[in-house]
Amino acid sequence: MKDVYLFSGFLGSGKTSMLTDVIRQLKEKGLKPAVIMNELGKLPFDSQAVEDDVPLKEMLDGCICCSGAEKTEAQIQSLLLDSEFDVLIIETTGAAHPVEALDAVYSPLFAEQLNVKGIVTVADSKLWLDRETLTPQIRSLFMEQIRHAHLLLANKIDLLTETQQAQVIYELQGFNPHAFILQTTHGRVPFQLLESLTATSQVDKRDIVSAPISSIHLGSRLVEFTECAFTQQQFEEWVRQLPDSVYRMKGYVPVEGIKNPMLFQYAYGMVQWLPEYVKMPAKLVIIGENVGAVNVIGLDY
């Protein structure tokens, strides 16, 4: 039997940071991981964080729950036939409902080969406190991901005061009393805690509050930069004028005076720049509601 974990969490919560750290721990224990990774956009950005020696299947431009259980089953079947692994990690897009995604994994085709351990949800602690600022549909999805977790990571806890930290844990425990709640930074979770999970294979659909992407209007937009480059100040000035409906951006931005495009990440008003030592394609994925209306003229791309 191969253990299966489903990693859930809203856009920018820290799922990929958790994934890379868990992969590291698995390798240190002599276990072979495999990954199915879902991206909302057409650019496989997050999958670049998975090392080449880890079997990887990608599902782009959609989420596991709405792209059909058949596609998910096919990816799992392919891994079981073509790859040797001990643990399968499925990272859903930030727009996926975790129960619907988990339900897609259960299949008579390989039920005897897989042991589904549970849903691990990464929750942005600051966003939890600011959840009333989200649109009703997005807030519903965000809270559903938390409500159905077997293990809940209160991530980015270092960004809060001690009073705010206590408030987050108290409220999360009341909202999902069945999950073990762990305060984390950078999505770091001890693998022993994951091993202790035991999920139920019986999912009661009456408990699911649906928040389909079609009603949320959540989508992605790919911006490709040509010969231009920006100062970090210029780029961040453009970021500051973006509407609140832009939840997440990630990609590689050409910066004046720097050889390779820099890794740029944005989530809920916070930006991060990291140097990149390999020349990556200068592309940026914008994720949010109605991103087609986002003004990118100021980028001159």
PDB file of N, CA and C in Angstrom, residues 13 122-131 142 153-160 164-165 168-169 171-172 182-184:
ATOM      1  N   SER A  13      -0.981  30.405   0.058  1.00  0.00           N
ATOM      2  CA  SER A  13      -0.968  30.040   1.475  1.00  0.00           C
ATOM      3  C   SER A  13       0.345  29.397   1.909  1.00  0.00           C
ATOM      4  N   VAL A 122      -3.163  24.098   4.246  1.00  0.00           N
ATOM      5  CA  VAL A 122      -2.331  25.218   4.693  1.00  0.00           C
ATOM      6  C   VAL A 122      -3.196  26.474   4.670  1.00  0.00           C
ATOM      7  N   ALA A 123      -3.358  27.112   5.820  1.00  0.00           N
ATOM      8  CA  ALA A 123      -4.175  28.324   5.919  1.00  0.00           C
ATOM      9  C   ALA A 123      -3.284  29.516   6.221  1.00  0.00           C
ATOM     10  N   ASP A 124      -3.441  30.569   5.439  1.00  0.00           N
ATOM     11  CA  ASP A 124      -2.736  31.826   5.676  1.00  0.00           C
ATOM     12  C   ASP A 124      -3.368  32.484   6.905  1.00  0.00           C
ATOM     13  N   SER A 125      -2.620  32.554   8.004  1.00  0.00           N
ATOM     14  CA  SER A 125      -3.175  33.061   9.266  1.00  0.00           C
ATOM     15  C   SER A 125      -3.632  34.508   9.147  1.00  0.00           C
ATOM     16  N   LYS A 126      -2.886  35.313   8.439  1.00  0.00           N
ATOM     17  CA  LYS A 126      -3.259  36.722   8.283  1.00  0.00           C
ATOM     18  C   LYS A 126      -4.536  36.843   7.465  1.00  0.00           C
ATOM     19  N   LEU A 127      -4.638  36.011   6.423  1.00  0.00           N
ATOM     20  CA  LEU A 127      -5.848  36.050   5.598  1.00  0.00           C
ATOM     21  C   LEU A 127      -7.062  35.594   6.397  1.00  0.00           C
ATOM     22  N   TRP A 128      -6.871  34.653   7.326  1.00  0.00           N
ATOM     23  CA  TRP A 128      -7.986  34.230   8.177  1.00  0.00           C
ATOM     24  C   TRP A 128      -8.545  35.418   8.953  1.00  0.00           C
ATOM     25  N   LEU A 129      -7.657  36.225   9.505  1.00  0.00           N
ATOM     26  CA  LEU A 129      -8.105  37.400  10.258  1.00  0.00           C
ATOM     27  C   LEU A 129      -8.777  38.432   9.340  1.00  0.00           C
ATOM     28  N   ASP A 130      -8.353  38.453   8.061  1.00  0.00           N
ATOM     29  CA  ASP A 130      -8.890  39.431   7.111  1.00  0.00           C
ATOM     30  C   ASP A 130      -9.935  38.825   6.178  1.00  0.00           C
ATOM     31  N   ARG A 131     -10.487  37.664   6.541  1.00  0.00           N
ATOM     32  CA  ARG A 131     -11.353  36.936   5.607  1.00  0.00           C
ATOM     33  C   ARG A 131     -12.610  37.708   5.213  1.00  0.00           C
ATOM     34  N   PHE A 142     -12.341  29.455   0.720  1.00  0.00           N
ATOM     35  CA  PHE A 142     -11.252  29.535   1.695  1.00  0.00           C
ATOM     36  C   PHE A 142     -11.618  28.793   2.978  1.00  0.00           C
ATOM     37  N   LEU A 153      -2.573  23.571   8.999  1.00  0.00           N
ATOM     38  CA  LEU A 153      -1.398  24.377   9.285  1.00  0.00           C
ATOM     39  C   LEU A 153      -1.805  25.855   9.331  1.00  0.00           C
ATOM     40  N   ALA A 154      -1.675  26.471  10.492  1.00  0.00           N
ATOM     41  CA  ALA A 154      -1.870  27.915  10.607  1.00  0.00           C
ATOM     42  C   ALA A 154      -0.548  28.552  10.203  1.00  0.00           C
ATOM     43  N   ASN A 155      -0.409  28.823   8.909  1.00  0.00           N
ATOM     44  CA  ASN A 155       0.882  29.223   8.349  1.00  0.00           C
ATOM     45  C   ASN A 155       1.077  30.738   8.430  1.00  0.00           C
ATOM     46  N   LYS A 156       2.332  31.152   8.240  1.00  0.00           N
ATOM     47  CA  LYS A 156       2.725  32.570   8.300  1.00  0.00           C
ATOM     48  C   LYS A 156       2.393  33.166   9.665  1.00  0.00           C
ATOM     49  N   ILE A 157       2.450  32.332  10.678  1.00  0.00           N
ATOM     50  CA  ILE A 157       2.085  32.756  12.026  1.00  0.00           C
ATOM     51  C   ILE A 157       3.066  33.804  12.548  1.00  0.00           C
ATOM     52  N   ASP A 158       4.275  33.831  11.973  1.00  0.00           N
ATOM     53  CA  ASP A 158       5.287  34.795  12.412  1.00  0.00           C
ATOM     54  C   ASP A 158       4.946  36.227  12.039  1.00  0.00           C
ATOM     55  N   LEU A 159       3.961  36.417  11.165  1.00  0.00           N
ATOM     56  CA  LEU A 159       3.560  37.756  10.746  1.00  0.00           C
ATOM     57  C   LEU A 159       2.558  38.391  11.698  1.00  0.00           C
ATOM     58  N   LEU A 160       2.138  37.632  12.722  1.00  0.00           N
ATOM     59  CA  LEU A 160       1.108  38.112  13.640  1.00  0.00           C
ATOM     60  C   LEU A 160       1.685  38.385  15.029  1.00  0.00           C
ATOM     61  N   GLN A 164      -2.825  38.099  18.217  1.00  0.00           N
ATOM     62  CA  GLN A 164      -3.434  37.652  16.965  1.00  0.00           C
ATOM     63  C   GLN A 164      -3.238  36.148  16.769  1.00  0.00           C
ATOM     64  N   GLN A 165      -2.073  35.628  17.143  1.00  0.00           N
ATOM     65  CA  GLN A 165      -1.814  34.192  17.026  1.00  0.00           C
ATOM     66  C   GLN A 165      -2.807  33.404  17.864  1.00  0.00           C
ATOM     67  N   VAL A 168      -6.240  33.446  16.197  1.00  0.00           N
ATOM     68  CA  VAL A 168      -6.319  32.558  15.032  1.00  0.00           C
ATOM     69  C   VAL A 168      -6.525  31.118  15.472  1.00  0.00           C
ATOM     70  N   ILE A 169      -5.719  30.632  16.421  1.00  0.00           N
ATOM     71  CA  ILE A 169      -5.816  29.242  16.865  1.00  0.00           C
ATOM     72  C   ILE A 169      -7.169  28.981  17.516  1.00  0.00           C
ATOM     73  N   GLU A 171     -10.035  30.525  17.003  1.00  0.00           N
ATOM     74  CA  GLU A 171     -11.104  30.546  16.005  1.00  0.00           C
ATOM     75  C   GLU A 171     -11.036  29.325  15.083  1.00  0.00           C
ATOM     76  N   LEU A 172      -9.827  28.917  14.703  1.00  0.00           N
ATOM     77  CA  LEU A 172      -9.688  27.743  13.840  1.00  0.00           C
ATOM     78  C   LEU A 172     -10.154  26.480  14.566  1.00  0.00           C
ATOM     79  N   LEU A 182      -1.521  23.069  13.686  1.00  0.00           N
ATOM     80  CA  LEU A 182      -0.104  23.311  13.918  1.00  0.00           C
ATOM     81  C   LEU A 182       0.248  24.712  13.444  1.00  0.00           C
ATOM     82  N   GLN A 183       0.882  25.503  14.311  1.00  0.00           N
ATOM     83  CA  GLN A 183       1.358  26.827  13.916  1.00  0.00           C
ATOM     84  C   GLN A 183       2.664  26.660  13.137  1.00  0.00           C
ATOM     85  N   THR A 184       2.747  27.272  11.959  1.00  0.00           N
ATOM     86  CA  THR A 184       3.920  27.058  11.113  1.00  0.00           C
ATOM     87  C   THR A 184       4.390  28.360  10.474  1.00  0.00           C
TER      88      THR A 184
END
